[in-house]
mmCIF file of C-alpha atoms in Angstrom:
data_model
loop_
_atom_site.group_PDB
_atom_site.id
_atom_site.type_symbol
_atom_site.label_atom_id
_atom_site.label_comp_id
_atom_site.label_asym_id
_atom_site.label_seq_id
_atom_site.Cartn_x
_atom_site.Cartn_y
_atom_site.Cartn_z
ATOM 1 C CA UNK A 1 3.046 -42.128 61.344
ATOM 2 C CA UNK A 2 5.293 -43.897 63.800
ATOM 3 C CA UNK A 3 5.438 -42.433 67.274
ATOM 4 C CA UNK A 4 8.791 -41.126 68.434
ATOM 5 C CA UNK A 5 10.405 -41.445 71.837
ATOM 6 C CA UNK A 6 13.505 -39.801 73.315
ATOM 7 C CA UNK A 7 15.333 -41.871 75.947
ATOM 8 C CA UNK A 8 17.988 -40.115 78.014
ATOM 9 C CA UNK A 9 21.114 -41.935 79.188
ATOM 10 C CA UNK A 10 24.092 -40.949 81.357
ATOM 11 C CA UNK A 11 26.971 -42.577 83.215
ATOM 12 C CA UNK A 12 25.331 -44.715 85.899
ATOM 13 C CA UNK A 13 22.054 -45.340 84.052
ATOM 14 C CA UNK A 14 20.626 -48.787 84.842
ATOM 15 C CA UNK A 15 21.456 -50.635 81.609
ATOM 16 C CA UNK A 16 18.622 -53.180 81.833
ATOM 17 C CA UNK A 17 16.037 -50.453 82.351
ATOM 18 C CA UNK A 18 17.409 -48.454 79.405
ATOM 19 C CA UNK A 19 17.724 -51.444 77.082
ATOM 20 C CA UNK A 20 14.380 -53.069 77.932
ATOM 21 C CA UNK A 21 12.541 -49.784 77.252
ATOM 22 C CA UNK A 22 14.431 -49.026 74.024
ATOM 23 C CA UNK A 23 14.278 -52.528 72.540
ATOM 24 C CA UNK A 24 10.628 -53.174 73.462
ATOM 25 C CA UNK A 25 9.508 -49.850 71.958
ATOM 26 C CA UNK A 26 11.430 -50.569 68.735
ATOM 27 C CA UNK A 27 9.796 -54.005 68.568
ATOM 28 C CA UNK A 28 6.437 -52.188 68.743
ATOM 29 C CA UNK A 29 7.317 -50.001 65.760
ATOM 30 C CA UNK A 30 8.091 -46.891 67.805
ATOM 31 C CA UNK A 31 11.130 -44.833 66.761
ATOM 32 C CA UNK A 32 13.593 -44.528 69.646
ATOM 33 C CA UNK A 33 16.411 -42.026 69.949
ATOM 34 C CA UNK A 34 18.842 -42.237 72.854
ATOM 35 C CA UNK A 35 20.598 -39.039 73.914
ATOM 36 C CA UNK A 36 23.649 -38.882 76.167
ATOM 37 C CA UNK A 37 23.557 -36.361 79.020
ATOM 38 C CA UNK A 38 27.153 -35.652 80.020
ATOM 39 C CA UNK A 39 29.209 -32.828 81.468
ATOM 40 C CA UNK A 40 31.989 -33.804 79.067
ATOM 41 C CA UNK A 41 31.602 -32.592 75.493
ATOM 42 C CA UNK A 42 33.909 -35.370 74.250
ATOM 43 C CA UNK A 43 32.029 -38.309 75.800
ATOM 44 C CA UNK A 44 31.246 -41.036 73.268
ATOM 45 C CA UNK A 45 29.328 -43.511 75.410
ATOM 46 C CA UNK A 46 27.695 -43.997 78.799
ATOM 47 C CA UNK A 47 29.237 -46.386 81.305
ATOM 48 C CA UNK A 48 26.127 -47.813 82.906
ATOM 49 C CA UNK A 49 25.533 -48.890 86.516
ATOM 50 C CA UNK A 50 26.928 -52.443 86.192
ATOM 51 C CA UNK A 51 29.593 -51.655 83.610
ATOM 52 C CA UNK A 52 27.804 -52.120 80.277
ATOM 53 C CA UNK A 53 28.971 -49.346 77.925
ATOM 54 C CA UNK A 54 26.332 -47.961 75.557
ATOM 55 C CA UNK A 55 26.905 -45.641 72.575
ATOM 56 C CA UNK A 56 24.010 -43.141 72.331
ATOM 57 C CA UNK A 57 22.257 -42.301 69.065
ATOM 58 C CA UNK A 58 23.025 -38.639 69.726
ATOM 59 C CA UNK A 59 24.384 -36.213 72.293
ATOM 60 C CA UNK A 60 21.652 -34.487 74.312
ATOM 61 C CA UNK A 61 20.726 -31.160 72.745
ATOM 62 C CA UNK A 62 17.807 -29.417 74.477
ATOM 63 C CA UNK A 63 16.729 -27.580 71.332
ATOM 64 C CA UNK A 64 16.303 -30.897 69.491
ATOM 65 C CA UNK A 65 14.589 -32.724 72.351
ATOM 66 C CA UNK A 66 11.224 -31.054 72.782
ATOM 67 C CA UNK A 67 7.621 -32.294 72.647
ATOM 68 C CA UNK A 68 7.172 -30.859 69.154
ATOM 69 C CA UNK A 69 9.634 -33.538 68.002
ATOM 70 C CA UNK A 70 8.901 -36.513 70.274
ATOM 71 C CA UNK A 71 5.749 -38.052 71.737
ATOM 72 C CA UNK A 72 7.416 -39.161 74.942
ATOM 73 C CA UNK A 73 10.467 -38.437 77.067
ATOM 74 C CA UNK A 74 11.878 -41.371 79.046
ATOM 75 C CA UNK A 75 14.281 -41.204 82.004
ATOM 76 C CA UNK A 76 15.630 -44.644 83.015
ATOM 77 C CA UNK A 77 16.727 -45.358 86.572
ATOM 78 C CA UNK A 78 20.095 -46.154 88.065
ATOM 79 C CA UNK A 79 20.791 -43.783 90.933
ATOM 80 C CA UNK A 80 23.802 -41.939 89.525
ATOM 81 C CA UNK A 81 22.430 -41.680 85.992
ATOM 82 C CA UNK A 82 19.030 -40.472 87.151
ATOM 83 C CA UNK A 83 20.725 -37.884 89.367
ATOM 84 C CA UNK A 84 22.835 -36.516 86.494
ATOM 85 C CA UNK A 85 19.858 -36.400 84.157
ATOM 86 C CA UNK A 86 17.340 -34.979 86.604
ATOM 87 C CA UNK A 87 19.648 -32.293 87.939
ATOM 88 C CA UNK A 88 20.240 -30.932 84.437
ATOM 89 C CA UNK A 89 18.240 -27.695 84.197
ATOM 90 C CA UNK A 90 17.461 -28.211 80.508
ATOM 91 C CA UNK A 91 15.941 -31.612 81.321
ATOM 92 C CA UNK A 92 13.754 -30.049 84.007
ATOM 93 C CA UNK A 93 12.513 -27.531 81.434
ATOM 94 C CA UNK A 94 11.794 -30.362 79.009
ATOM 95 C CA UNK A 95 9.814 -32.320 81.605
ATOM 96 C CA UNK A 96 7.699 -29.186 82.079
ATOM 97 C CA UNK A 97 7.270 -28.733 78.312
ATOM 98 C CA UNK A 98 6.148 -32.362 77.831
ATOM 99 C CA UNK A 99 3.650 -31.915 80.655
ATOM 100 C CA UNK A 100 2.225 -28.793 79.055
ATOM 101 C CA UNK A 101 1.826 -30.111 75.522
ATOM 102 C CA UNK A 102 -1.367 -32.168 75.019
ATOM 103 C CA UNK A 103 -0.805 -35.788 74.057
ATOM 104 C CA UNK A 104 2.782 -35.922 75.267
ATOM 105 C CA UNK A 105 4.009 -38.127 78.124
ATOM 106 C CA UNK A 106 6.962 -38.493 80.483
ATOM 107 C CA UNK A 107 8.113 -41.928 81.638
ATOM 108 C CA UNK A 108 10.430 -42.463 84.578
ATOM 109 C CA UNK A 109 11.841 -45.712 85.818
ATOM 110 C CA UNK A 110 12.835 -46.240 89.404
ATOM 111 C CA UNK A 111 14.314 -42.837 90.230
ATOM 112 C CA UNK A 112 12.472 -39.669 89.393
ATOM 113 C CA UNK A 113 14.150 -37.893 92.297
ATOM 114 C CA UNK A 114 14.584 -34.282 91.299
ATOM 115 C CA UNK A 115 13.596 -34.880 87.656
ATOM 116 C CA UNK A 116 10.397 -33.177 88.706
ATOM 117 C CA UNK A 117 12.329 -29.942 88.398
ATOM 118 C CA UNK A 118 11.223 -28.732 91.780
ATOM 119 C CA UNK A 119 7.554 -28.022 91.299
ATOM 120 C CA UNK A 120 7.278 -29.059 87.684
ATOM 121 C CA UNK A 121 5.075 -32.079 87.907
ATOM 122 C CA UNK A 122 2.938 -31.182 90.886
ATOM 123 C CA UNK A 123 1.484 -33.709 93.324
ATOM 124 C CA UNK A 124 0.909 -36.459 90.813
ATOM 125 C CA UNK A 125 0.481 -40.140 91.540
ATOM 126 C CA UNK A 126 3.750 -42.031 91.113
ATOM 127 C CA UNK A 127 5.980 -44.865 92.215
ATOM 128 C CA UNK A 128 9.777 -45.356 92.339
ATOM 129 C CA UNK A 129 12.429 -47.789 93.460
ATOM 130 C CA UNK A 130 11.520 -48.636 97.080
ATOM 131 C CA UNK A 131 14.898 -47.275 98.242
ATOM 132 C CA UNK A 132 13.761 -43.686 97.571
ATOM 133 C CA UNK A 133 10.148 -44.075 98.649
ATOM 134 C CA UNK A 134 10.780 -42.143 101.862
ATOM 135 C CA UNK A 135 12.099 -39.133 99.917
ATOM 136 C CA UNK A 136 9.008 -39.027 97.709
ATOM 137 C CA UNK A 137 6.052 -40.129 99.792
ATOM 138 C CA UNK A 138 5.546 -36.794 101.537
ATOM 139 C CA UNK A 139 5.494 -34.758 98.357
ATOM 140 C CA UNK A 140 3.665 -37.070 95.952
ATOM 141 C CA UNK A 141 0.711 -39.433 95.959
ATOM 142 C CA UNK A 142 2.995 -42.450 96.339
ATOM 143 C CA UNK A 143 1.916 -45.911 95.178
ATOM 144 C CA UNK A 144 3.584 -49.322 95.545
ATOM 145 C CA UNK A 145 2.116 -50.613 92.270
ATOM 146 C CA UNK A 146 4.651 -51.895 89.659
ATOM 147 C CA UNK A 147 3.571 -49.283 87.087
ATOM 148 C CA UNK A 148 1.661 -46.080 87.838
ATOM 149 C CA UNK A 149 -0.049 -43.796 85.314
ATOM 150 C CA UNK A 150 -0.911 -40.498 86.983
ATOM 151 C CA UNK A 151 -4.509 -39.243 86.848
ATOM 152 C CA UNK A 152 -3.436 -36.564 84.371
ATOM 153 C CA UNK A 153 -2.213 -39.348 82.092
ATOM 154 C CA UNK A 154 1.034 -37.425 81.586
ATOM 155 C CA UNK A 155 3.376 -39.258 83.965
ATOM 156 C CA UNK A 156 4.203 -42.988 83.845
ATOM 157 C CA UNK A 157 6.464 -44.319 86.594
ATOM 158 C CA UNK A 158 7.853 -47.697 87.588
ATOM 159 C CA UNK A 159 10.139 -49.319 90.177
ATOM 160 C CA UNK A 160 13.219 -51.114 88.919
ATOM 161 C CA UNK A 161 14.681 -53.670 86.506
ATOM 162 C CA UNK A 162 12.027 -56.170 87.589
ATOM 163 C CA UNK A 163 9.216 -53.859 86.462
ATOM 164 C CA UNK A 164 10.950 -52.634 83.296
ATOM 165 C CA UNK A 165 8.996 -54.974 81.004
ATOM 166 C CA UNK A 166 5.573 -53.963 82.413
ATOM 167 C CA UNK A 167 6.701 -50.305 82.181
ATOM 168 C CA UNK A 168 7.703 -50.729 78.526
ATOM 169 C CA UNK A 169 4.430 -52.497 77.688
ATOM 170 C CA UNK A 170 2.456 -49.685 79.337
ATOM 171 C CA UNK A 171 4.306 -47.177 77.137
ATOM 172 C CA UNK A 172 3.514 -49.290 74.058
ATOM 173 C CA UNK A 173 -0.143 -49.426 75.097
ATOM 174 C CA UNK A 174 -0.298 -45.635 75.547
ATOM 175 C CA UNK A 175 1.591 -44.820 72.335
ATOM 176 C CA UNK A 176 0.433 -47.576 69.986
ATOM 177 C CA UNK A 177 -2.561 -49.289 71.578
ATOM 178 C CA UNK A 178 -3.329 -52.481 73.492
ATOM 179 C CA UNK A 179 -3.352 -54.540 70.286
ATOM 180 C CA UNK A 180 0.210 -53.573 69.431
ATOM 181 C CA UNK A 181 1.240 -54.256 73.037
ATOM 182 C CA UNK A 182 -0.120 -57.804 72.897
ATOM 183 C CA UNK A 183 1.437 -58.390 69.484
ATOM 184 C CA UNK A 184 4.812 -57.310 70.887
ATOM 185 C CA UNK A 185 4.603 -59.549 73.960
ATOM 186 C CA UNK A 186 4.144 -62.828 72.043
ATOM 187 C CA UNK A 187 7.562 -63.363 70.390
ATOM 188 C CA UNK A 188 9.380 -62.346 73.572
ATOM 189 C CA UNK A 189 8.427 -65.733 75.138
ATOM 190 C CA UNK A 190 7.646 -64.878 78.763
ATOM 191 C CA UNK A 191 7.048 -67.819 81.116
ATOM 192 C CA UNK A 192 3.346 -68.586 81.568
ATOM 193 C CA UNK A 193 1.853 -66.522 84.377
ATOM 194 C CA UNK A 194 4.310 -63.614 84.159
ATOM 195 C CA UNK A 195 2.416 -60.438 85.164
ATOM 196 C CA UNK A 196 3.046 -57.914 82.368
ATOM 197 C CA UNK A 197 -0.036 -55.672 82.154
ATOM 198 C CA UNK A 198 -0.851 -53.153 84.866
ATOM 199 C CA UNK B 1 37.274 -65.953 94.709
ATOM 200 C CA UNK B 2 34.700 -64.392 92.443
ATOM 201 C CA UNK B 3 33.507 -66.530 89.559
ATOM 202 C CA UNK B 4 34.245 -65.230 86.070
ATOM 203 C CA UNK B 5 32.016 -65.291 83.028
ATOM 204 C CA UNK B 6 32.724 -64.503 79.374
ATOM 205 C CA UNK B 7 29.757 -63.157 77.387
ATOM 206 C CA UNK B 8 30.103 -63.010 73.619
ATOM 207 C CA UNK B 9 28.463 -60.228 71.588
ATOM 208 C CA UNK B 10 28.224 -59.451 67.857
ATOM 209 C CA UNK B 11 26.245 -57.266 65.489
ATOM 210 C CA UNK B 12 22.646 -58.451 65.802
ATOM 211 C CA UNK B 13 22.897 -59.776 69.360
ATOM 212 C CA UNK B 14 19.614 -59.325 71.265
ATOM 213 C CA UNK B 15 20.506 -56.386 73.514
ATOM 214 C CA UNK B 16 18.054 -57.233 76.309
ATOM 215 C CA UNK B 17 19.331 -60.795 76.541
ATOM 216 C CA UNK B 18 22.937 -59.602 76.635
ATOM 217 C CA UNK B 19 22.304 -56.807 79.135
ATOM 218 C CA UNK B 20 20.047 -58.773 81.496
ATOM 219 C CA UNK B 21 22.630 -61.576 81.741
ATOM 220 C CA UNK B 22 25.601 -59.226 82.205
ATOM 221 C CA UNK B 23 23.970 -56.865 84.704
ATOM 222 C CA UNK B 24 22.328 -59.610 86.798
ATOM 223 C CA UNK B 25 25.598 -61.564 87.065
ATOM 224 C CA UNK B 26 27.477 -58.410 88.129
ATOM 225 C CA UNK B 27 24.808 -57.723 90.758
ATOM 226 C CA UNK B 28 25.513 -61.241 92.084
ATOM 227 C CA UNK B 29 29.223 -60.498 92.455
ATOM 228 C CA UNK B 30 30.299 -62.432 89.365
ATOM 229 C CA UNK B 31 32.960 -60.838 87.151
ATOM 230 C CA UNK B 32 31.677 -60.397 83.600
ATOM 231 C CA UNK B 33 33.754 -59.773 80.499
ATOM 232 C CA UNK B 34 32.053 -59.076 77.172
ATOM 233 C CA UNK B 35 33.994 -59.928 74.009
ATOM 234 C CA UNK B 36 33.098 -58.707 70.526
ATOM 235 C CA UNK B 37 33.059 -61.309 67.752
ATOM 236 C CA UNK B 38 33.467 -59.447 64.459
ATOM 237 C CA UNK B 39 34.938 -60.037 61.022
ATOM 238 C CA UNK B 40 36.203 -56.449 61.110
ATOM 239 C CA UNK B 41 39.395 -55.870 63.067
ATOM 240 C CA UNK B 42 38.532 -52.189 63.503
ATOM 241 C CA UNK B 43 35.036 -52.667 65.018
ATOM 242 C CA UNK B 44 34.589 -50.731 68.258
ATOM 243 C CA UNK B 45 31.050 -51.751 69.217
ATOM 244 C CA UNK B 46 28.214 -54.127 68.378
ATOM 245 C CA UNK B 47 25.038 -52.765 66.804
ATOM 246 C CA UNK B 48 22.459 -54.992 68.434
ATOM 247 C CA UNK B 49 19.203 -56.363 67.032
ATOM 248 C CA UNK B 50 17.020 -53.327 67.797
ATOM 249 C CA UNK B 51 19.710 -50.695 67.334
ATOM 250 C CA UNK B 52 21.277 -50.367 70.788
ATOM 251 C CA UNK B 53 25.038 -49.988 70.336
ATOM 252 C CA UNK B 54 27.222 -51.672 72.963
ATOM 253 C CA UNK B 55 30.976 -51.220 73.482
ATOM 254 C CA UNK B 56 32.542 -54.579 74.490
ATOM 255 C CA UNK B 57 35.025 -54.940 77.310
ATOM 256 C CA UNK B 58 37.416 -56.582 74.865
ATOM 257 C CA UNK B 59 37.726 -57.957 71.342
ATOM 258 C CA UNK B 60 37.239 -61.729 71.161
ATOM 259 C CA UNK B 61 40.564 -63.514 71.353
ATOM 260 C CA UNK B 62 40.277 -67.325 71.455
ATOM 261 C CA UNK B 63 43.540 -67.758 73.355
ATOM 262 C CA UNK B 64 42.234 -65.538 76.190
ATOM 263 C CA UNK B 65 38.724 -67.042 76.309
ATOM 264 C CA UNK B 66 39.161 -70.597 77.533
ATOM 265 C CA UNK B 67 37.771 -72.526 80.515
ATOM 266 C CA UNK B 68 41.061 -72.150 82.392
ATOM 267 C CA UNK B 69 40.239 -68.443 82.608
ATOM 268 C CA UNK B 70 36.428 -68.357 82.925
ATOM 269 C CA UNK B 71 33.863 -70.475 84.724
ATOM 270 C CA UNK B 72 31.179 -70.006 82.091
ATOM 271 C CA UNK B 73 30.790 -69.039 78.452
ATOM 272 C CA UNK B 74 27.535 -67.274 77.515
ATOM 273 C CA UNK B 75 26.092 -66.831 74.018
ATOM 274 C CA UNK B 76 23.098 -64.435 73.947
ATOM 275 C CA UNK B 77 20.400 -64.743 71.296
ATOM 276 C CA UNK B 78 19.352 -62.464 68.491
ATOM 277 C CA UNK B 79 19.321 -64.417 65.236
ATOM 278 C CA UNK B 80 22.070 -62.585 63.359
ATOM 279 C CA UNK B 81 24.364 -62.242 66.369
ATOM 280 C CA UNK B 82 23.977 -65.873 67.373
ATOM 281 C CA UNK B 83 24.693 -66.927 63.777
ATOM 282 C CA UNK B 84 27.907 -64.881 63.616
ATOM 283 C CA UNK B 85 29.073 -66.169 66.987
ATOM 284 C CA UNK B 86 28.113 -69.800 66.504
ATOM 285 C CA UNK B 87 29.591 -70.071 63.021
ATOM 286 C CA UNK B 88 32.988 -68.895 64.270
ATOM 287 C CA UNK B 89 35.222 -71.987 64.366
ATOM 288 C CA UNK B 90 37.143 -70.739 67.402
ATOM 289 C CA UNK B 91 33.863 -70.399 69.326
ATOM 290 C CA UNK B 92 32.906 -73.960 68.436
ATOM 291 C CA UNK B 93 36.265 -75.129 69.787
ATOM 292 C CA UNK B 94 35.676 -73.151 72.974
ATOM 293 C CA UNK B 95 32.218 -74.648 73.480
ATOM 294 C CA UNK B 96 33.874 -78.073 73.259
ATOM 295 C CA UNK B 97 36.621 -77.049 75.697
ATOM 296 C CA UNK B 98 34.090 -75.745 78.261
ATOM 297 C CA UNK B 99 32.170 -79.014 77.947
ATOM 298 C CA UNK B 100 35.307 -81.034 78.580
ATOM 299 C CA UNK B 101 36.603 -79.158 81.609
ATOM 300 C CA UNK B 102 34.934 -80.207 84.890
ATOM 301 C CA UNK B 103 32.979 -77.472 86.633
ATOM 302 C CA UNK B 104 32.635 -75.267 83.573
ATOM 303 C CA UNK B 105 29.313 -74.410 81.914
ATOM 304 C CA UNK B 106 27.954 -73.019 78.645
ATOM 305 C CA UNK B 107 24.846 -70.831 78.606
ATOM 306 C CA UNK B 108 22.881 -70.082 75.467
ATOM 307 C CA UNK B 109 19.879 -67.852 75.141
ATOM 308 C CA UNK B 110 17.286 -68.337 72.464
ATOM 309 C CA UNK B 111 19.479 -69.395 69.549
ATOM 310 C CA UNK B 112 22.087 -72.054 69.969
ATOM 311 C CA UNK B 113 21.745 -73.034 66.289
ATOM 312 C CA UNK B 114 25.154 -74.149 65.148
ATOM 313 C CA UNK B 115 26.912 -72.993 68.323
ATOM 314 C CA UNK B 116 27.018 -76.686 69.091
ATOM 315 C CA UNK B 117 29.882 -76.873 66.641
ATOM 316 C CA UNK B 118 28.320 -79.703 64.735
ATOM 317 C CA UNK B 119 28.644 -82.620 67.106
ATOM 318 C CA UNK B 120 30.211 -80.798 69.990
ATOM 319 C CA UNK B 121 27.489 -80.898 72.573
ATOM 320 C CA UNK B 122 25.876 -84.194 71.707
ATOM 321 C CA UNK B 123 22.180 -84.956 72.200
ATOM 322 C CA UNK B 124 21.733 -82.882 75.316
ATOM 323 C CA UNK B 125 18.460 -81.558 76.690
ATOM 324 C CA UNK B 126 17.859 -77.959 75.601
ATOM 325 C CA UNK B 127 15.382 -75.285 74.643
ATOM 326 C CA UNK B 128 15.522 -72.292 72.273
ATOM 327 C CA UNK B 129 13.410 -69.510 70.851
ATOM 328 C CA UNK B 130 10.249 -71.243 69.539
ATOM 329 C CA UNK B 131 11.024 -69.959 66.030
ATOM 330 C CA UNK B 132 13.929 -72.414 65.684
ATOM 331 C CA UNK B 133 12.380 -75.340 67.556
ATOM 332 C CA UNK B 134 11.776 -77.234 64.313
ATOM 333 C CA UNK B 135 15.470 -77.039 63.398
ATOM 334 C CA UNK B 136 16.525 -78.435 66.765
ATOM 335 C CA UNK B 137 13.891 -80.909 67.890
ATOM 336 C CA UNK B 138 15.124 -83.802 65.718
ATOM 337 C CA UNK B 139 18.703 -83.563 66.891
ATOM 338 C CA UNK B 140 18.312 -82.673 70.558
ATOM 339 C CA UNK B 141 16.108 -83.613 73.492
ATOM 340 C CA UNK B 142 14.001 -80.496 73.017
ATOM 341 C CA UNK B 143 12.050 -78.955 75.912
ATOM 342 C CA UNK B 144 9.547 -76.084 76.017
ATOM 343 C CA UNK B 145 10.532 -75.128 79.562
ATOM 344 C CA UNK B 146 11.690 -71.484 80.068
ATOM 345 C CA UNK B 147 15.133 -72.577 81.289
ATOM 346 C CA UNK B 148 16.708 -75.995 80.741
ATOM 347 C CA UNK B 149 19.781 -77.398 82.482
ATOM 348 C CA UNK B 150 20.983 -80.477 80.616
ATOM 349 C CA UNK B 151 21.444 -83.731 82.539
ATOM 350 C CA UNK B 152 25.212 -83.331 82.246
ATOM 351 C CA UNK B 153 24.856 -80.003 84.044
ATOM 352 C CA UNK B 154 27.107 -78.418 81.420
ATOM 353 C CA UNK B 155 24.557 -76.722 79.157
ATOM 354 C CA UNK B 156 22.015 -74.092 80.249
ATOM 355 C CA UNK B 157 19.566 -72.867 77.604
ATOM 356 C CA UNK B 158 16.647 -70.468 77.508
ATOM 357 C CA UNK B 159 14.102 -69.027 75.045
ATOM 358 C CA UNK B 160 14.072 -65.260 74.563
ATOM 359 C CA UNK B 161 14.009 -61.825 76.192
ATOM 360 C CA UNK B 162 11.032 -62.913 78.313
ATOM 361 C CA UNK B 163 13.051 -65.737 79.883
ATOM 362 C CA UNK B 164 16.302 -63.774 80.211
ATOM 363 C CA UNK B 165 15.792 -63.015 83.911
ATOM 364 C CA UNK B 166 15.075 -66.673 84.853
ATOM 365 C CA UNK B 167 18.099 -67.688 82.729
ATOM 366 C CA UNK B 168 20.340 -65.183 84.527
ATOM 367 C CA UNK B 169 19.092 -66.301 87.948
ATOM 368 C CA UNK B 170 19.764 -69.945 87.039
ATOM 369 C CA UNK B 171 23.350 -68.977 86.146
ATOM 370 C CA UNK B 172 23.690 -67.149 89.473
ATOM 371 C CA UNK B 173 22.346 -70.216 91.290
ATOM 372 C CA UNK B 174 24.824 -72.528 89.505
ATOM 373 C CA UNK B 175 27.818 -70.210 89.923
ATOM 374 C CA UNK B 176 27.160 -68.605 93.306
ATOM 375 C CA UNK B 177 24.391 -70.566 95.010
ATOM 376 C CA UNK B 178 20.666 -70.249 95.673
ATOM 377 C CA UNK B 179 21.249 -67.830 98.555
ATOM 378 C CA UNK B 180 23.067 -65.356 96.328
ATOM 379 C CA UNK B 181 20.360 -65.751 93.687
ATOM 380 C CA UNK B 182 17.631 -64.819 96.152
ATOM 381 C CA UNK B 183 19.680 -61.925 97.517
ATOM 382 C CA UNK B 184 20.075 -60.607 93.961
ATOM 383 C CA UNK B 185 16.376 -60.859 93.121
ATOM 384 C CA UNK B 186 15.141 -58.657 95.995
ATOM 385 C CA UNK B 187 16.361 -55.170 95.020
ATOM 386 C CA UNK B 188 15.289 -55.689 91.402
ATOM 387 C CA UNK B 189 11.629 -55.257 92.473
ATOM 388 C CA UNK B 190 9.757 -57.820 90.377
ATOM 389 C CA UNK B 191 5.949 -57.691 90.526
ATOM 390 C CA UNK B 192 4.510 -60.208 92.994
ATOM 391 C CA UNK B 193 3.944 -63.581 91.359
ATOM 392 C CA UNK B 194 6.627 -63.217 88.668
ATOM 393 C CA UNK B 195 8.007 -66.709 87.931
ATOM 394 C CA UNK B 196 11.811 -66.416 88.211
ATOM 395 C CA UNK B 197 13.116 -69.782 89.441
ATOM 396 C CA UNK B 198 13.081 -72.858 87.204
#
C-alpha cells in the first residue's frame, strides 16, 4: 500500500522547499496531501515567501492529520510560514503524536524553530537554516550536515532550498527504500556530480 | 531598474521547474509575473504535473506579454504544460518577438518541443529533457549540457527539475550579473560541491 505524507503549508512557506518535497514524493509513488494552516477560515491558498500562490489539497484539520492516517508529517521552511505552523498548538500535539507512534516520522526543512512544541522532541540531533543555528545549538545536538536523521530515526531535518532535493530523497529512502529513491532520481536529470544522498 | 520576467504556466507544468525559476529570480531582485495559459476563460489556477495547484499572477494576455514589457520570457517544462503553451499561436508569435528585440531572451526548461513556433528560432544550440532528444536532435544543434546558451545569446535551455537551479542561476547571471548570481546562491545553502554554474 502506498505510503501517505501530510505536508503543511502557510502564508510565508518557502515555495521551493514545499514543491520539491511534494513533487519528489509523488514521483516516488507516495501519496501527498497538503494542508493549509491559516488563522482565516476563508483562506483559499497560501501566498508563499517569494510570492508564488499555492492552493492546498485541504484545510488543516487536526483530527484528520494524525499518525494513524499518515506515515509522515512534513513542515517546510520559510521563516514566516514555519513560525505560523510551529506556533499552532494542534501542530505541536501532532509532532508529539508522530514521535510516539512507531514507524512514523517528522520532516522539517530549514526552520523547526518552535515546531518542537517546547519539549516535544527532546534533545535530538538536527540541522536547520544557518540563520537560526544560534537559537538551536544550545538546546539540540546541532549538525551542519545537509540532511540529518536523528538517532531515534523519527526526525529528519534539512537546511534550505539548496538541500531540499537531498531532503526529499532521504524521505523517499525512509518511506519507500533506496531502490525507489534511485529510480526517482534518474528522470530528474541532475548534473553529473550533484550530491543527492546523505 | 529591476529586470522583469514573464513565466508562463498551464495545467501539467512541472511545478518544481516553475517554482525554482520564479523564486530564484525573485530572490535576485528580478520582478516575476506568472501568466496562466488555458483554453478555459474561467480557470483560476494551474494543476501542475504532480498535483500542486498554483494560482497565477495573471491570465495570459498576448498584448500585455511582449518584449517591450519584459526582459525575458520563460517556458517551464512538464510535457503536458509545455505542449499547451508551445502550441498556442500567440506564444509562438511572442517567442519570435523576443528573438527579434535586442537584449531580450527566451528561457525554456526541459521541453521546448514546438515552442519554437515552427521555424521561429532557427537552428540554434539547445538542450531538453533527454526523453525528447530524438525529436530535436535532427533539427537543432543538440547538446547534453545541463544548461545551454545559444550562440545568439537569445535562447537559454535546460533539461529537467535536476537542472532547474543551474538554469535559474544562468538567467540571474544574464539579467543581473554574476555578482548577483553568487549573492543569491549563498543563503540557499547548497551542499558543498553542488554544480550550479554552467
